Amino acid sequence: MPLLPGAEPFRHEGGEVGVLVCHGFTGSPQSVRPWADYLAERGFTVSLPLLPGHGTRWQDMAITGWQDWYAEVDRELWRLRETCSQVFLCGLSMGGALTLRLAARHGAAVSGLVLVNPANKVHGLAAKALPVVRHLVPTTKGIASDIARPGGFEVGYDRVPLHAAHSFRRGLRQLDTELPQVTQPLLLMHSPEDHVVPPVDSARILARVSSRDVTERLLENSYHVATLDHDAPAIFEQTHAFIERLSVGARGAATRG
C-alpha cells in the first residue's frame, strides 16, 4: 500500500550522539517530524521509523500488535548504537511507552528519555470490553489531530482497529510492571488538557520509574499532539537542552550542525 503523505520514515546521519524519535498509536512520523528535523539540524544522528501497520490504512494496522511496534524501535536502537556513542529516546504518546520499554530493557545503552504525553493505560469501560468487542466490531472512531492550534493536522487513521487497540492495552499493562527498571534521566512534558491520554498517565509513570534525574514540564497551550501544537518550539528547545546537558559529545554535534 502507498504511504500517506508525510508518513515516510526519516533518517539523518549526524554526529556521535544519536536520537530515536517515536510516533504514536494510529499516527505517523509526520506528527513528530518537526521534532526530528530540529534535532537533525543541530547535528545529531536521528532515526524516526514508521511503525508497522501505520501510515497506510487502518486495515494494515489491524493485523499488527504491540510486539511488532516494539520490535521496530528495538531494531532502530541497535542501528543507532552501531555508530553512536550515546543514544537518547524521544516519544509521543504510544511512542513514549515504547521508549520507556526500551529504556527498561536496554539500561545503560540509553542515555536519557524525553516523553510527550506518554500513554500508560487504555482508559474507560470500553477498554475492559475490548477482548470481546474486537471480535464483533472492527473499528471505532479515530483519535488523530487532537491539536489546539487552529489549522493543526495530524496524519493518522480516522478509525482505530480494535484488534490493535486490544494488543496496545495488553502491552501497556506489561510495560507498567517494567517501569521500575527505568533508571535513566527523564524529561516528561504533558498537557493538562489532553483528549486522548489523560494527565494521570504521566503521574503514574513519574511515580513508578526509578529515575533520579527527573524533570516535569506542563504544556499549558497544547492538546495531545503537542509536537504539532503551540508548545512545539518549547518542546524542541528543552529536548535539545536536555541532551546537551547529558551528552559528552552534544556540544561538538551542535557545533557541526
XYZ file of C-alpha atoms in Angstrom:
257
model
C 0.000 0.000 0.000
C 1.243 3.545 -0.748
C 2.145 5.654 2.272
C 0.028 8.583 3.351
C 1.707 11.933 2.593
C 4.076 12.738 5.434
C 4.152 9.188 6.792
C 7.601 8.424 5.425
C 10.271 7.308 7.897
C 13.214 9.668 8.373
C 16.922 9.089 8.949
C 19.681 11.675 9.295
C 23.339 10.804 9.698
C 24.953 13.312 12.025
C 27.373 13.187 14.921
C 28.138 10.566 17.551
C 25.058 11.400 19.615
C 22.000 9.585 18.329
C 18.316 10.251 18.902
C 15.493 7.796 18.282
C 12.120 9.541 17.803
C 8.888 7.519 18.034
C 5.387 8.441 16.880
C 2.100 7.375 18.450
C -0.749 4.893 18.083
C -2.546 5.179 14.689
C -0.318 8.157 13.878
C 2.746 8.503 11.662
C 6.196 10.115 11.540
C 4.520 13.358 10.410
C 3.339 14.035 13.965
C 6.915 14.181 15.268
C 8.843 15.078 12.113
C 9.406 18.730 13.159
C 10.916 17.395 16.411
C 13.229 15.083 14.458
C 14.139 17.839 11.989
C 15.024 20.238 14.798
C 17.448 17.729 16.309
C 18.902 16.761 12.933
C 19.582 20.420 12.155
C 21.662 20.586 15.325
C 23.962 17.841 14.181
C 22.578 14.738 15.866
C 22.128 11.393 14.166
C 18.347 10.956 14.119
C 16.143 7.956 13.393
C 12.366 8.308 13.035
C 10.878 4.944 11.987
C 7.400 4.225 10.655
C 5.812 1.673 12.975
C 4.385 -1.485 11.315
C 0.784 -1.125 10.182
C 0.867 2.664 10.360
C 0.892 5.303 7.646
C -1.194 3.428 5.054
C -4.718 2.275 6.001
C -6.237 1.030 9.236
C -6.712 -2.474 7.790
C -2.932 -2.852 7.713
C -2.700 -1.938 11.372
C -5.408 -4.402 12.362
C -3.034 -7.334 11.769
C -0.168 -5.863 13.791
C 0.326 -5.552 17.517
C 2.447 -4.335 20.388
C 5.265 -6.790 19.734
C 5.592 -5.602 16.111
C 5.788 -1.930 17.070
C 8.282 -2.580 19.836
C 10.442 -4.780 17.598
C 10.737 -1.931 15.082
C 12.020 0.630 17.602
C 14.268 -2.004 19.160
C 15.903 -2.572 15.759
C 16.381 1.162 15.280
C 18.016 1.476 18.679
C 20.508 -1.242 17.734
C 21.211 0.546 14.434
C 21.948 3.800 16.239
C 24.215 2.054 18.723
C 26.369 0.784 15.845
C 27.545 4.316 15.000
C 26.715 6.469 18.040
C 28.481 6.692 21.380
C 25.270 7.741 23.135
C 21.597 7.334 22.266
C 18.626 9.322 23.566
C 14.977 8.364 23.118
C 12.080 10.714 22.329
C 8.467 9.576 22.137
C 4.949 10.952 21.758
C 2.008 9.064 23.283
C 2.465 5.359 22.461
C 5.909 6.328 21.230
C 6.643 7.351 24.808
C 5.500 3.959 26.047
C 7.722 2.185 23.532
C 10.750 4.245 24.548
C 10.105 3.509 28.219
C 10.233 -0.194 27.460
C 13.455 0.264 25.502
C 14.946 2.065 28.486
C 13.790 -0.634 30.900
C 15.300 -3.399 28.771
C 18.478 -1.783 27.469
C 19.670 0.003 30.596
C 22.951 1.874 30.144
C 22.653 1.704 26.345
C 20.069 4.513 26.679
C 21.410 7.849 27.961
C 18.085 9.587 28.562
C 14.409 9.861 27.626
C 12.156 12.712 26.529
C 8.454 11.905 26.679
C 5.495 13.978 25.473
C 2.043 12.944 26.706
C 3.141 9.322 27.165
C 0.489 6.603 27.374
C 0.301 4.245 30.332
C -3.213 2.802 30.155
C -6.215 2.452 27.837
C -8.957 4.023 29.919
C -12.714 3.652 30.258
C -15.296 0.887 30.368
C -14.887 0.314 26.633
C -11.275 -0.734 27.219
C -12.381 -3.548 29.518
C -14.745 -4.789 26.808
C -12.042 -4.883 24.120
C -11.294 -8.630 24.464
C -14.852 -9.391 23.326
C -15.900 -6.340 21.303
C -12.920 -6.576 18.947
C -14.405 -9.797 17.543
C -17.749 -8.094 16.866
C -16.815 -4.566 15.742
C -13.647 -3.969 13.689
C -13.055 -0.293 14.460
C -14.053 2.736 16.472
C -13.696 6.490 15.958
C -10.166 7.744 15.361
C -8.062 9.753 17.806
C -5.844 11.741 15.422
C -5.442 15.530 15.333
C -6.081 16.415 18.977
C -4.407 19.797 18.461
C -5.339 23.177 19.963
C -3.587 25.245 17.303
C -6.005 26.390 14.563
C -5.295 24.530 11.346
C -3.209 21.892 13.087
C -3.491 18.489 11.415
C -2.044 15.080 12.194
C -1.575 12.423 9.523
C -3.229 9.392 11.086
C -6.112 6.979 10.752
C -9.699 8.157 11.110
C -10.553 4.736 12.577
C -8.940 2.750 15.400
C -8.720 -1.006 14.659
C -9.854 -2.749 17.826
C -7.605 -5.782 17.466
C -4.644 -3.402 17.550
C -6.160 -1.452 20.440
C -6.508 -4.682 22.413
C -2.859 -5.514 21.784
C -1.858 -1.979 22.793
C -3.767 -2.361 26.062
C -2.012 -5.635 26.836
C 1.360 -4.098 26.031
C 0.756 -1.150 28.340
C -0.155 -3.488 31.181
C 3.129 -5.324 30.676
C 5.084 -2.076 30.475
C 3.597 -0.855 33.755
C 5.300 -3.737 35.549
C 8.638 -2.798 33.930
C 8.615 0.920 34.795
C 10.685 0.481 37.992
C 13.512 -0.759 35.752
C 13.718 2.679 34.102
C 16.642 4.478 35.748
C 17.818 6.910 33.054
C 17.433 10.702 33.220
C 13.908 11.634 32.199
C 12.272 14.765 30.816
C 8.488 14.353 30.769
C 6.268 17.026 29.202
C 2.491 16.716 29.267
C -0.649 18.688 28.523
C -3.143 19.411 31.319
C -5.870 19.318 28.659
C -5.412 16.157 26.584
C -8.400 14.432 24.971
C -6.512 11.214 24.158
C -4.173 10.467 27.081
C -5.181 11.934 30.466
C -2.559 13.574 32.736
C -2.967 10.697 35.207
C -0.850 8.569 32.847
C 2.116 10.909 33.245
C 1.616 10.938 37.003
C 1.627 7.135 37.066
C 4.839 6.957 35.045
C 6.601 9.520 37.240
C 5.547 7.621 40.349
C 6.803 4.251 39.131
C 10.091 4.879 37.335
C 13.320 4.658 39.335
C 14.991 7.618 37.609
C 16.584 10.111 39.977
C 17.162 12.826 37.385
C 13.561 13.736 36.522
C 12.159 16.945 35.050
C 8.428 17.540 34.548
C 7.083 20.322 32.330
C 3.477 21.320 31.644
C 2.354 22.118 28.107
C -0.332 24.619 29.006
C -1.244 25.665 25.464
C -1.406 22.311 23.703
C -3.584 19.212 23.489
C -2.350 15.662 22.869
C -0.254 16.104 19.712
C 1.826 18.803 21.368
C 4.691 18.330 18.894
C 2.440 19.980 16.268
C 0.837 22.437 18.664
C 1.527 25.813 20.290
C 4.146 24.404 22.677
C 6.171 22.633 19.974
C 9.040 25.187 19.956
C 9.437 24.815 23.732
C 9.425 21.012 23.419
C 12.170 21.115 20.812
C 14.321 23.612 22.727
C 14.009 21.759 26.025
C 14.807 18.446 24.335
C 17.970 19.938 22.891
C 18.986 21.413 26.248
C 18.333 18.069 27.977
C 20.543 16.186 25.520
C 23.279 18.827 25.688
C 23.353 18.609 29.464
C 23.746 14.833 29.454
C 25.841 14.200 26.390
C 29.620 14.384 26.303
C 29.592 14.884 22.536
C 26.498 17.030 22.206
C 28.332 20.347 22.063
C 30.507 19.101 19.267
C 27.443 17.818 17.400
C 25.710 21.146 17.841
C 28.747 22.993 16.531
C 28.951 20.772 13.467
C 25.220 21.355 12.842
